[in-house]
């Protein structure tokens, strides 16, 4: 419930404001005053007559009507203050700095609920409790430092943690990143991160609003809302990056299938961010670096020119860009040789362009001009320019400032001498620029941005999936579970094939039977060699329930007899044996997120190395391709050492079809197709299992 009283209040009262700027009540008053708040500022403090030059009221009952209240008093007093102000002073926005609520005790949660009930009753906005406040260009209602430079085109930053927000701001200020607003939502009792994004989306003005959004998330309470509004903002021209903390370990849990073992809440987060088009970051440095990149003109292509007067950082940046899928192409042309004549002897123009420690500011400008106008195979320019401590850099940074403003190709300044040339760097940042002091962190952030797809289209396509037939099968099977008196169970192999066929997923020829004669006849029909697998046990390999390369009826008969003696065996499956690259597709239902679809290489790659990528059903073809390309083993799929690559289009199609099937079968809780065999242009499902829950 974000309103104008919260965003642009004409009057503010600080309950608990004080003269001690080393405590929250004093520091928040200091920040409001130093931030130039233009409205009426009031203070309530029962012991002080004046607070930082402002008359103090001893009792909140004595203040005139006030639009926004900031509470910096003990938690037990907050509900009564909120009720008094909302009822008698027409206060319609509250920022509660105080801690000691639902984050600590049950009694605190009850206090928090009282506050929320009052705010809902009077239509008031509530930030917090347990937060550092709200900072925008109208009022600095935070008690912390640093206060970053504020600019309409700066980033909007929303954080679920107050302390982490401060640390992220520290990281950002050093880089020169400017902000439009900073939201610390604390416990998010009324307004959470999703609600802030919703407001920004529904009130977005492309002419005046910031197009950069940075998020620090500890809990995603409404994935659908986050997905919808983040995707909508990005489609409107915004760029969003986020850290999701606390996913990897706490989200993982044991389960009965391969997918269950590797799928976790972290997979769900990865899938959600991929679908929304959010750039995922894993550290404060990475988030603020991505934010700085977002403030520069976006570049098309993948080719970088590295301009440096220090060889080592140029080499490290080259390695890091290449590792991340970006290119540092060799520069070879008459123009390159011409450029070399304008530099000192010993300089290199091959890329990195190393113009030596003695290189001048004039030479720096010349190199940038050549990269901008003469080298067509260059899309962006990284300039690494520090000092060994012998010279001042004002002239060089003036050139860099001018070229950044003139050039159409984006220029990424890497100015590493934060101590030795601190004054020069500070002056450069004061002109509105950003600085990437570490070249490898820059490359990592660039690579992460390049790997992030655009938001998936919101429209759902069926791709020929037979939804009515799938629902009929699911209804039949859940009734069977009910009749058997159980809530969940694995589907029989023939039912699994039935469902996959409805989705148009190719299947290897197979037969399940308890008759040795039927299976032998089937093997003769499809042709040897064949594979035999026990039916019943979930993990067939673990109980010796798989036999490969069976070439004769006699061998098949022996394996049949052996497998039927395995505990819990209910039959034997015989399949035509195929060769090819083993692939994997799986899915797991995550509460609130829906189905998380996983893909990867099969066999050891999924079971041991866990080389998988995730997407949120239903998936588009673009999402499926993004998942495939993000695999560490993608080069194997493309084909290596003379081996033929797989049919990527077919693999993507199967991923999309499976995700569409799952969209209409929430009763499916876990699903594995492992392996899929890719042979030439064909890909077929060899083994699959589905766990449903009624």
XYZ file of C-alpha atoms in Angstrom:
694
model
C 0.000 0.000 0.000
C 2.521 2.577 -1.181
C 1.154 6.138 -1.191
C 2.286 9.722 -1.657
C 2.412 10.309 2.093
C 5.220 7.757 2.175
C 7.024 8.890 -0.960
C 6.628 12.665 -0.772
C 5.238 13.694 2.622
C 4.552 17.340 3.328
C 5.132 16.718 7.038
C 7.154 14.164 9.013
C 7.257 13.370 12.720
C 10.115 11.397 14.261
C 8.882 9.605 17.374
C 12.017 9.166 19.460
C 14.151 11.757 17.680
C 17.088 12.914 19.798
C 20.232 15.005 19.923
C 22.481 11.944 20.049
C 23.466 11.391 16.427
C 25.218 8.165 17.396
C 21.845 6.552 18.028
C 19.116 5.855 15.434
C 16.733 8.527 16.786
C 19.375 11.216 16.438
C 20.971 10.077 13.224
C 17.658 9.889 11.377
C 16.917 13.521 12.320
C 20.425 14.487 11.207
C 19.937 12.794 7.819
C 16.559 14.436 7.271
C 18.007 17.876 7.991
C 21.242 17.429 6.026
C 19.258 15.914 3.167
C 17.375 19.171 2.731
C 13.867 17.959 3.538
C 11.547 20.764 2.426
C 8.430 19.879 4.426
C 7.579 20.371 8.086
C 9.734 18.264 10.407
C 8.462 17.492 13.912
C 10.091 15.647 16.805
C 8.509 13.823 19.741
C 10.828 13.369 22.724
C 9.477 13.449 26.298
C 12.803 14.596 27.784
C 14.026 17.229 25.307
C 12.683 20.696 24.502
C 14.740 21.034 21.333
C 16.291 18.397 19.082
C 19.020 19.476 16.650
C 17.560 22.969 16.427
C 13.941 21.815 16.073
C 11.299 22.313 18.771
C 10.411 18.979 20.341
C 6.942 17.887 21.479
C 6.825 15.960 24.747
C 3.670 14.068 23.766
C 2.513 12.830 20.364
C -1.020 13.979 21.229
C 0.192 17.578 20.977
C 1.445 17.500 17.379
C -0.656 18.786 14.462
C -1.834 16.353 11.767
C 1.249 14.807 10.123
C 1.495 12.706 6.964
C 4.470 10.422 7.743
C 5.628 9.074 11.100
C 9.038 7.517 11.730
C 9.110 5.440 14.902
C 12.410 4.954 16.727
C 11.136 3.770 20.106
C 10.910 0.410 21.863
C 8.720 -2.146 20.103
C 6.176 -2.316 22.924
C 5.250 1.360 22.435
C 4.839 1.218 18.652
C 1.291 -0.202 18.318
C -0.186 2.538 20.527
C 1.697 5.266 18.686
C 0.502 3.942 15.327
C -3.109 3.820 16.515
C -2.950 7.341 17.977
C -1.352 8.886 14.908
C -3.533 7.086 12.368
C -6.761 7.806 14.242
C -6.205 11.334 15.565
C -3.439 12.861 13.422
C -4.450 11.507 9.989
C -1.027 9.911 9.580
C -1.147 7.680 6.504
C 2.426 6.411 6.284
C 4.693 4.795 8.854
C 8.368 3.836 8.843
C 9.161 1.718 11.886
C 12.885 1.489 12.551
C 12.461 -0.362 15.838
C 13.332 -4.055 16.163
C 11.959 -6.662 18.589
C 8.941 -7.804 16.604
C 8.166 -11.014 14.706
C 11.825 -11.517 13.862
C 12.485 -12.261 17.555
C 9.526 -13.541 19.577
C 5.912 -14.631 19.376
C 4.955 -11.658 21.520
C 6.787 -9.407 19.070
C 4.820 -10.936 16.216
C 1.588 -10.034 18.008
C 2.722 -6.418 18.344
C 3.564 -6.414 14.645
C 0.128 -7.740 13.759
C -1.548 -5.003 15.795
C 0.382 -2.398 13.829
C -0.569 -3.994 10.518
C -4.240 -4.198 11.491
C -4.284 -0.498 12.333
C -2.554 0.458 9.082
C -5.002 -1.635 7.082
C -7.962 -0.093 8.934
C -6.884 3.470 8.104
C -5.350 2.834 4.687
C -1.835 3.680 5.808
C 1.431 2.545 4.243
C 3.890 0.642 6.444
C 7.635 0.176 5.936
C 9.246 -2.209 8.438
C 9.440 -2.817 11.283
C 13.115 -3.652 11.863
C 14.548 -1.632 8.968
C 16.931 1.258 8.294
C 14.227 3.330 6.594
C 13.482 4.831 3.193
C 15.726 7.163 1.204
C 14.621 9.064 -1.881
C 15.044 12.494 -3.420
C 12.252 13.901 -1.235
C 13.376 12.772 2.207
C 16.307 10.922 3.763
C 14.391 8.831 6.295
C 17.272 6.495 7.144
C 19.478 6.453 10.222
C 22.574 5.061 8.530
C 25.479 6.213 6.423
C 26.606 6.483 3.684
C 24.073 8.656 1.930
C 24.797 8.080 -1.775
C 24.475 10.673 -4.507
C 20.849 10.868 -5.566
C 19.852 11.296 -9.181
C 16.622 10.562 -11.104
C 18.575 8.238 -13.382
C 20.312 6.492 -10.500
C 19.406 3.000 -9.342
C 16.351 2.055 -7.302
C 17.616 -0.304 -4.590
C 15.306 -2.528 -2.525
C 16.718 -4.645 0.304
C 15.274 -7.188 2.680
C 18.130 -6.558 5.117
C 19.058 -3.213 6.617
C 22.660 -4.000 7.503
C 23.282 -5.606 4.114
C 21.781 -2.554 2.428
C 24.371 -0.388 4.186
C 27.210 -2.651 3.053
C 25.908 -2.633 -0.521
C 25.704 1.164 -0.441
C 29.328 1.278 0.764
C 30.348 -0.856 -2.198
C 28.309 1.285 -4.600
C 29.564 4.689 -3.405
C 33.186 3.678 -3.989
C 32.304 2.825 -7.591
C 30.416 6.080 -8.197
C 27.033 4.369 -8.558
C 24.237 6.861 -7.960
C 20.751 6.106 -6.623
C 17.220 7.313 -7.129
C 15.814 5.561 -4.051
C 16.794 3.076 -1.342
C 14.126 0.906 0.277
C 14.848 -1.133 3.405
C 11.696 -3.194 3.952
C 12.778 -4.945 7.160
C 10.215 -7.559 8.166
C 8.070 -6.516 5.204
C 4.887 -6.947 7.199
C 2.858 -4.944 4.685
C 5.215 -3.809 1.925
C 7.649 -6.429 0.637
C 10.085 -6.392 -2.255
C 7.390 -7.695 -4.605
C 5.077 -4.827 -3.588
C 7.749 -2.215 -4.286
C 8.313 -3.707 -7.744
C 4.559 -3.723 -8.337
C 4.331 -0.013 -7.510
C 7.315 0.818 -9.724
C 5.781 -1.199 -12.560
C 2.242 0.167 -12.315
C 3.447 3.788 -12.004
C 6.390 3.555 -14.406
C 7.137 6.665 -16.458
C 9.826 5.971 -19.079
C 10.684 9.666 -19.333
C 11.330 10.350 -15.656
C 11.830 7.074 -13.778
C 15.021 5.150 -13.175
C 15.544 2.152 -15.422
C 17.950 0.364 -13.047
C 16.620 -1.796 -10.202
C 18.848 -3.624 -7.704
C 17.441 -6.125 -5.205
C 18.745 -7.927 -2.154
C 16.246 -10.695 -1.344
C 16.168 -13.002 1.655
C 12.682 -14.409 1.106
C 10.457 -14.576 -1.959
C 6.987 -14.626 -0.490
C 5.119 -14.222 -3.772
C 7.069 -15.617 -6.756
C 4.244 -14.949 -9.220
C 4.100 -11.253 -8.299
C 7.882 -10.931 -8.503
C 7.941 -12.669 -11.875
C 5.113 -10.627 -13.350
C 6.293 -7.165 -12.329
C 10.014 -7.746 -12.831
C 9.348 -9.114 -16.314
C 6.990 -6.234 -17.048
C 9.545 -3.622 -15.948
C 12.272 -5.208 -18.063
C 9.993 -5.279 -21.102
C 9.432 -1.542 -20.495
C 13.157 -0.925 -20.765
C 14.378 -1.449 -17.190
C 17.269 -3.656 -16.139
C 17.128 -5.626 -12.904
C 19.814 -7.457 -10.924
C 19.322 -9.299 -7.650
C 21.009 -11.305 -4.926
C 18.919 -14.097 -3.414
C 20.571 -15.102 -0.171
C 20.020 -18.264 1.840
C 19.052 -20.626 -0.961
C 21.707 -23.217 -1.607
C 21.916 -25.258 1.579
C 18.629 -24.620 3.339
C 16.676 -25.325 0.188
C 18.202 -28.712 -0.533
C 16.602 -31.826 0.868
C 16.692 -35.549 0.357
C 14.259 -37.092 -2.083
C 13.732 -40.357 -3.795
C 14.833 -39.463 -7.310
C 17.809 -37.799 -8.960
C 15.748 -34.677 -9.554
C 14.643 -34.572 -5.945
C 18.229 -34.784 -4.792
C 19.474 -31.894 -6.930
C 16.402 -29.678 -7.128
C 16.198 -27.148 -4.333
C 14.766 -23.755 -3.595
C 17.930 -22.410 -5.194
C 16.969 -24.131 -8.446
C 13.568 -22.482 -8.148
C 15.164 -19.073 -7.657
C 17.466 -19.634 -10.631
C 14.472 -20.640 -12.734
C 12.402 -17.660 -11.599
C 15.177 -15.175 -12.342
C 15.760 -16.739 -15.775
C 12.075 -16.453 -16.677
C 11.847 -12.866 -15.418
C 15.097 -11.743 -17.079
C 16.723 -10.800 -13.749
C 20.531 -10.865 -13.665
C 21.480 -13.038 -10.716
C 24.382 -11.911 -8.540
C 26.110 -13.682 -5.686
C 27.938 -10.928 -3.800
C 27.688 -7.254 -2.923
C 30.580 -6.444 -5.226
C 28.959 -8.270 -8.116
C 25.580 -6.586 -7.560
C 27.020 -3.080 -7.484
C 29.280 -3.840 -10.444
C 26.275 -4.999 -12.468
C 24.445 -1.861 -11.345
C 27.300 0.285 -12.664
C 27.248 -1.577 -15.993
C 23.508 -0.934 -16.221
C 24.153 2.822 -16.086
C 26.313 2.668 -19.223
C 24.975 2.423 -22.782
C 24.128 -1.224 -23.532
C 26.466 -2.813 -26.037
C 25.579 -5.227 -28.792
C 27.956 -7.989 -29.708
C 30.680 -9.646 -27.653
C 33.953 -8.100 -28.823
C 36.065 -6.021 -26.435
C 39.092 -3.860 -26.991
C 41.267 -3.657 -23.891
C 43.291 -0.467 -23.619
C 45.933 -0.526 -20.904
C 49.303 0.833 -19.849
C 49.847 -2.171 -17.537
C 50.211 -5.557 -19.185
C 49.144 -7.792 -16.262
C 45.613 -6.443 -15.713
C 45.060 -6.554 -19.481
C 45.963 -10.237 -19.532
C 43.726 -11.004 -16.539
C 40.802 -9.144 -18.108
C 41.353 -11.001 -21.386
C 41.277 -14.349 -19.576
C 38.189 -13.465 -17.548
C 36.231 -12.167 -20.553
C 37.116 -15.239 -22.604
C 36.115 -17.556 -19.761
C 32.750 -15.798 -19.589
C 32.011 -16.213 -23.294
C 33.090 -12.745 -24.435
C 35.802 -12.070 -26.994
C 38.999 -10.043 -27.151
C 39.638 -10.301 -30.913
C 43.034 -9.749 -32.425
C 43.287 -6.388 -34.160
C 45.072 -6.707 -37.506
C 44.764 -4.098 -40.230
C 46.504 -1.191 -41.891
C 44.722 1.045 -39.420
C 46.232 -0.946 -36.549
C 49.723 -0.435 -37.949
C 48.927 3.236 -38.406
C 47.886 3.477 -34.751
C 51.130 1.815 -33.700
C 53.139 4.644 -35.276
C 51.383 7.115 -32.992
C 52.514 5.264 -29.842
C 55.887 4.848 -28.168
C 58.180 2.075 -29.432
C 57.418 -1.238 -27.747
C 53.675 -0.626 -27.631
C 51.339 -3.396 -28.823
C 48.095 -2.903 -30.706
C 47.170 -6.567 -31.168
C 44.571 -6.420 -28.335
C 45.044 -5.857 -25.507
C 46.365 -2.518 -26.737
C 49.288 -1.933 -24.374
C 50.727 1.582 -24.732
C 53.195 1.160 -21.841
C 53.531 2.823 -18.447
C 54.982 5.894 -20.139
C 51.933 6.313 -22.370
C 50.360 9.771 -22.401
C 46.827 11.094 -22.028
C 46.941 12.186 -25.676
C 47.832 8.639 -26.761
C 44.951 7.288 -24.678
C 42.532 9.538 -26.561
C 43.988 8.483 -29.905
C 43.611 4.774 -29.104
C 39.981 5.231 -28.051
C 39.277 7.138 -31.281
C 40.669 4.267 -33.354
C 38.599 1.733 -31.401
C 35.500 3.859 -31.920
C 35.880 4.714 -35.599
C 38.465 2.452 -37.254
C 38.084 -1.037 -35.757
C 34.765 -2.492 -36.899
C 35.227 -5.745 -34.992
C 35.117 -3.921 -31.642
C 31.813 -3.480 -29.754
C 33.030 -2.089 -26.425
C 36.196 -0.663 -24.873
C 37.716 -1.373 -21.457
C 40.306 1.188 -20.336
C 42.677 0.123 -17.555
C 44.510 3.216 -16.356
C 46.139 3.604 -12.956
C 49.427 5.027 -11.756
C 52.698 3.685 -10.411
C 52.744 6.717 -8.090
C 54.994 8.950 -10.184
C 52.436 11.110 -11.970
C 49.031 12.653 -11.469
C 46.209 11.380 -13.655
C 43.948 14.410 -13.979
C 44.771 14.949 -17.650
C 44.275 11.298 -18.587
C 40.982 11.115 -16.696
C 39.812 14.319 -18.377
C 40.408 12.618 -21.722
C 38.550 9.536 -20.521
C 35.653 11.685 -19.329
C 35.392 13.377 -22.715
C 35.591 10.156 -24.705
C 32.915 8.435 -22.594
C 30.564 11.300 -23.435
C 31.485 11.355 -27.153
C 31.687 7.674 -28.076
C 28.771 5.501 -29.128
C 30.568 2.333 -28.069
C 30.426 1.865 -24.280
C 33.653 2.506 -22.406
C 34.329 0.664 -19.142
C 36.865 2.568 -16.998
C 39.038 0.349 -14.810
C 40.835 2.773 -12.488
C 42.656 0.625 -9.930
C 44.690 3.275 -8.052
C 42.084 4.072 -5.404
C 44.733 4.932 -2.808
C 47.609 6.437 -4.784
C 45.343 8.389 -7.132
C 42.359 8.743 -4.828
C 41.871 12.445 -5.551
C 41.936 11.927 -9.317
C 39.477 9.015 -9.138
C 37.165 11.013 -6.867
C 37.132 13.926 -9.320
C 36.377 11.526 -12.180
C 33.450 9.988 -10.257
C 32.164 13.459 -9.342
C 31.558 14.069 -13.055
C 28.901 11.347 -12.974
C 30.999 8.363 -14.019
C 31.454 4.917 -12.502
C 34.666 2.991 -11.892
C 35.375 -0.741 -12.064
C 38.517 -0.953 -9.974
C 38.892 -4.727 -10.439
C 38.979 -6.042 -13.989
C 38.031 -9.652 -13.164
C 34.946 -8.594 -11.185
C 33.943 -6.481 -14.196
C 34.345 -9.432 -16.559
C 32.336 -11.734 -14.284
C 29.480 -9.235 -14.105
C 29.517 -8.659 -17.865
C 29.375 -12.395 -18.497
C 26.455 -12.810 -16.116
C 24.553 -10.044 -17.894
C 25.241 -11.581 -21.302
C 23.994 -14.998 -20.134
C 20.716 -13.628 -18.783
C 17.879 -14.016 -21.321
C 15.133 -11.524 -21.953
C 11.888 -12.043 -19.994
C 9.822 -14.964 -21.239
C 6.598 -14.044 -23.027
C 3.620 -14.196 -20.656
C 1.455 -15.986 -23.210
C 1.112 -19.759 -22.833
C 1.390 -21.924 -25.946
C 0.373 -25.595 -25.972
C 2.755 -26.748 -28.739
C 0.393 -29.594 -29.632
C 0.379 -31.097 -26.122
C -2.841 -33.091 -25.590
C -3.988 -31.429 -22.372
C -7.441 -33.099 -22.122
C -5.918 -36.569 -22.455
C -3.243 -35.758 -19.857
C -5.895 -34.566 -17.403
C -7.873 -37.754 -18.034
C -4.838 -39.906 -17.203
C -3.975 -37.901 -14.091
C -7.571 -38.107 -12.876
C -7.563 -41.863 -13.395
C -4.279 -42.336 -11.554
C -5.152 -40.115 -8.572
C -8.384 -42.083 -8.180
C -6.294 -45.254 -8.177
C -4.148 -43.870 -5.375
C -7.268 -42.963 -3.436
C -8.639 -46.470 -3.894
C -5.331 -47.924 -2.680
C -5.420 -45.677 0.383
C -2.170 -43.815 -0.334
C -1.477 -40.167 -1.086
C 1.391 -40.586 -3.553
C 3.136 -43.115 -5.743
C 5.128 -43.750 -8.914
C 3.242 -44.392 -12.126
C 3.567 -47.689 -13.950
C 5.887 -47.647 -17.004
C 3.020 -47.971 -19.474
C 1.262 -44.987 -17.861
C 4.457 -42.951 -18.017
C 4.714 -43.730 -21.740
C 1.082 -42.757 -22.181
C 1.660 -39.332 -20.591
C 4.886 -38.660 -22.500
C 3.184 -39.623 -25.756
C 0.442 -37.053 -25.049
C 3.181 -34.431 -24.810
C 4.759 -35.518 -28.094
C 8.008 -36.689 -26.464
C 9.675 -39.420 -28.599
C 10.026 -42.792 -26.857
C 12.241 -45.787 -27.435
C 10.313 -48.980 -28.390
C 9.723 -51.056 -25.269
C 7.519 -53.714 -23.683
C 6.747 -54.499 -20.035
C 5.569 -57.987 -19.189
C 5.721 -60.853 -16.714
C 5.843 -63.262 -19.643
C 9.266 -64.383 -20.801
C 7.779 -65.517 -24.113
C 6.156 -62.144 -24.844
C 9.378 -60.297 -24.140
C 11.409 -62.669 -26.305
C 8.978 -62.182 -29.171
C 9.198 -58.407 -28.767
C 13.007 -58.544 -28.821
C 12.917 -60.569 -32.025
C 10.568 -57.997 -33.548
C 12.610 -54.858 -32.746
C 15.933 -56.607 -33.276
C 18.841 -57.358 -30.970
C 20.698 -56.008 -29.063
C 18.173 -55.051 -26.372
C 18.178 -53.783 -22.791
C 16.326 -55.450 -19.912
C 15.254 -53.533 -16.775
C 13.445 -54.658 -13.671
C 10.053 -53.027 -13.023
C 9.162 -52.176 -9.430
C 12.268 -50.896 -7.621
C 12.766 -47.153 -8.074
C 16.561 -47.292 -8.398
C 17.046 -50.167 -10.825
C 20.821 -49.942 -11.085
C 21.258 -50.090 -7.311
C 19.638 -53.541 -7.145
C 21.256 -54.953 -10.272
C 18.089 -54.470 -12.248
C 19.617 -53.338 -15.565
C 21.241 -55.542 -18.200
C 22.707 -53.993 -21.367
C 23.684 -55.348 -24.760
C 21.577 -58.510 -24.687
C 22.137 -60.180 -28.081
C 20.398 -63.587 -27.872
C 17.080 -65.056 -26.676
C 18.991 -67.273 -24.243
C 20.728 -64.311 -22.624
C 17.384 -62.496 -22.350
C 15.774 -65.530 -20.683
C 18.544 -65.721 -18.082
C 18.240 -62.027 -17.258
C 14.459 -62.299 -17.036
C 14.675 -65.110 -14.490
C 17.285 -63.242 -12.445
C 15.363 -59.952 -12.363
C 12.092 -61.527 -11.345
C 13.861 -62.719 -8.179
C 14.756 -59.122 -7.170
C 12.775 -57.815 -4.194
C 9.667 -55.801 -5.196
C 9.968 -56.843 -8.871
C 6.610 -56.692 -10.654
C 7.813 -57.373 -14.194
C 10.603 -56.828 -16.699
C 10.933 -54.131 -19.349
C 12.713 -54.797 -22.641
C 13.840 -51.931 -24.869
C 15.640 -51.648 -28.142
C 19.236 -50.750 -27.242
C 20.312 -47.456 -28.722
C 23.602 -45.580 -28.656
C 24.245 -41.854 -28.383
C 24.898 -38.987 -25.988
C 23.010 -39.348 -22.733
C 20.866 -36.346 -21.792
C 18.701 -35.639 -18.779
C 15.451 -33.787 -18.147
C 13.745 -33.680 -14.784
C 11.242 -31.641 -12.847
C 10.221 -31.052 -9.266
C 7.252 -29.202 -7.886
C 8.291 -26.377 -5.555
C 5.652 -24.862 -3.288
C 4.714 -21.311 -4.418
C 6.995 -21.541 -7.466
C 5.401 -24.379 -9.412
C 7.400 -26.880 -11.436
C 11.147 -26.337 -11.716
C 12.416 -28.038 -14.881
C 16.028 -29.218 -14.960
C 18.123 -30.209 -17.942
C 21.673 -31.426 -18.410
C 23.877 -34.202 -19.664
C 22.884 -37.620 -18.347
C 24.876 -40.232 -16.471
C 27.756 -38.983 -14.324
C 27.169 -35.363 -15.316
C 23.836 -35.211 -13.525
C 24.408 -37.752 -10.751
C 27.914 -36.731 -9.634
C 28.810 -33.380 -11.174
C 25.238 -32.019 -10.978
C 25.782 -30.037 -14.172
C 22.186 -28.919 -14.619
C 20.342 -25.708 -15.350
C 16.822 -24.845 -14.323
C 13.750 -23.114 -15.683
C 10.263 -22.415 -14.396
C 7.377 -24.129 -16.198
C 5.933 -23.333 -18.654
C 9.032 -22.589 -20.700
C 9.485 -20.785 -23.995
C 11.965 -21.933 -26.635
C 14.235 -19.010 -25.751
C 14.323 -20.137 -22.124
C 15.040 -23.725 -23.138
C 17.954 -22.644 -25.339
C 19.266 -20.458 -22.509
C 19.159 -23.456 -20.161
C 21.051 -25.644 -22.639
C 23.694 -23.016 -23.384
C 24.372 -22.360 -19.675
C 25.493 -25.949 -19.024
C 29.160 -26.382 -18.223
C 29.172 -29.369 -20.563
C 27.574 -27.472 -23.450
C 30.672 -27.954 -25.605
C 30.053 -31.706 -25.450
C 26.541 -31.150 -26.762
C 27.914 -29.049 -29.612
C 30.288 -31.871 -30.559
C 33.971 -32.203 -29.725
C 36.958 -34.072 -31.191
C 35.137 -35.039 -34.335
C 32.022 -36.259 -32.524
C 28.684 -35.153 -33.906
C 26.748 -32.681 -31.793
C 23.184 -33.215 -30.688
C 20.102 -31.717 -32.294
C 19.696 -28.687 -30.014
C 16.365 -27.764 -31.526
C 14.962 -31.206 -30.743
C 16.319 -31.089 -27.189
C 14.795 -27.646 -26.635
C 11.486 -28.868 -28.059
C 11.355 -31.774 -25.613
C 12.138 -29.428 -22.693
C 9.358 -27.052 -23.776
C 6.836 -29.858 -24.300
C 7.615 -31.369 -20.910
C 7.191 -27.985 -19.212
C 3.843 -27.480 -20.938
C 2.686 -30.904 -19.796
C 3.645 -30.039 -16.207
C 1.766 -26.750 -16.327
C -1.452 -28.765 -16.526
C -0.475 -31.538 -14.115
C 0.354 -30.063 -10.722
C -0.242 -33.527 -9.256
C 3.149 -34.525 -10.691
C 5.621 -33.813 -7.892
C 8.779 -35.349 -9.344
C 9.736 -36.483 -12.817
C 12.883 -37.853 -14.434
C 13.679 -38.674 -18.034
C 17.153 -40.133 -17.663
C 18.524 -40.847 -20.057
C 17.373 -39.266 -23.239
C 19.578 -40.613 -25.993
C 20.728 -38.186 -28.677
C 21.864 -39.932 -31.824
C 22.462 -37.776 -34.886
C 19.355 -35.709 -35.488
C 17.139 -37.852 -33.260
C 16.516 -37.726 -29.495
C 14.378 -40.331 -27.721
C 13.406 -40.958 -24.100
C 14.832 -44.253 -22.837
C 13.895 -44.298 -19.162
C 11.429 -42.172 -17.236
C 9.574 -42.133 -13.962
C 6.834 -39.938 -12.566
C 5.786 -39.451 -8.947
C 2.264 -38.115 -8.439
C 0.435 -36.967 -5.345
C -3.292 -36.663 -4.992
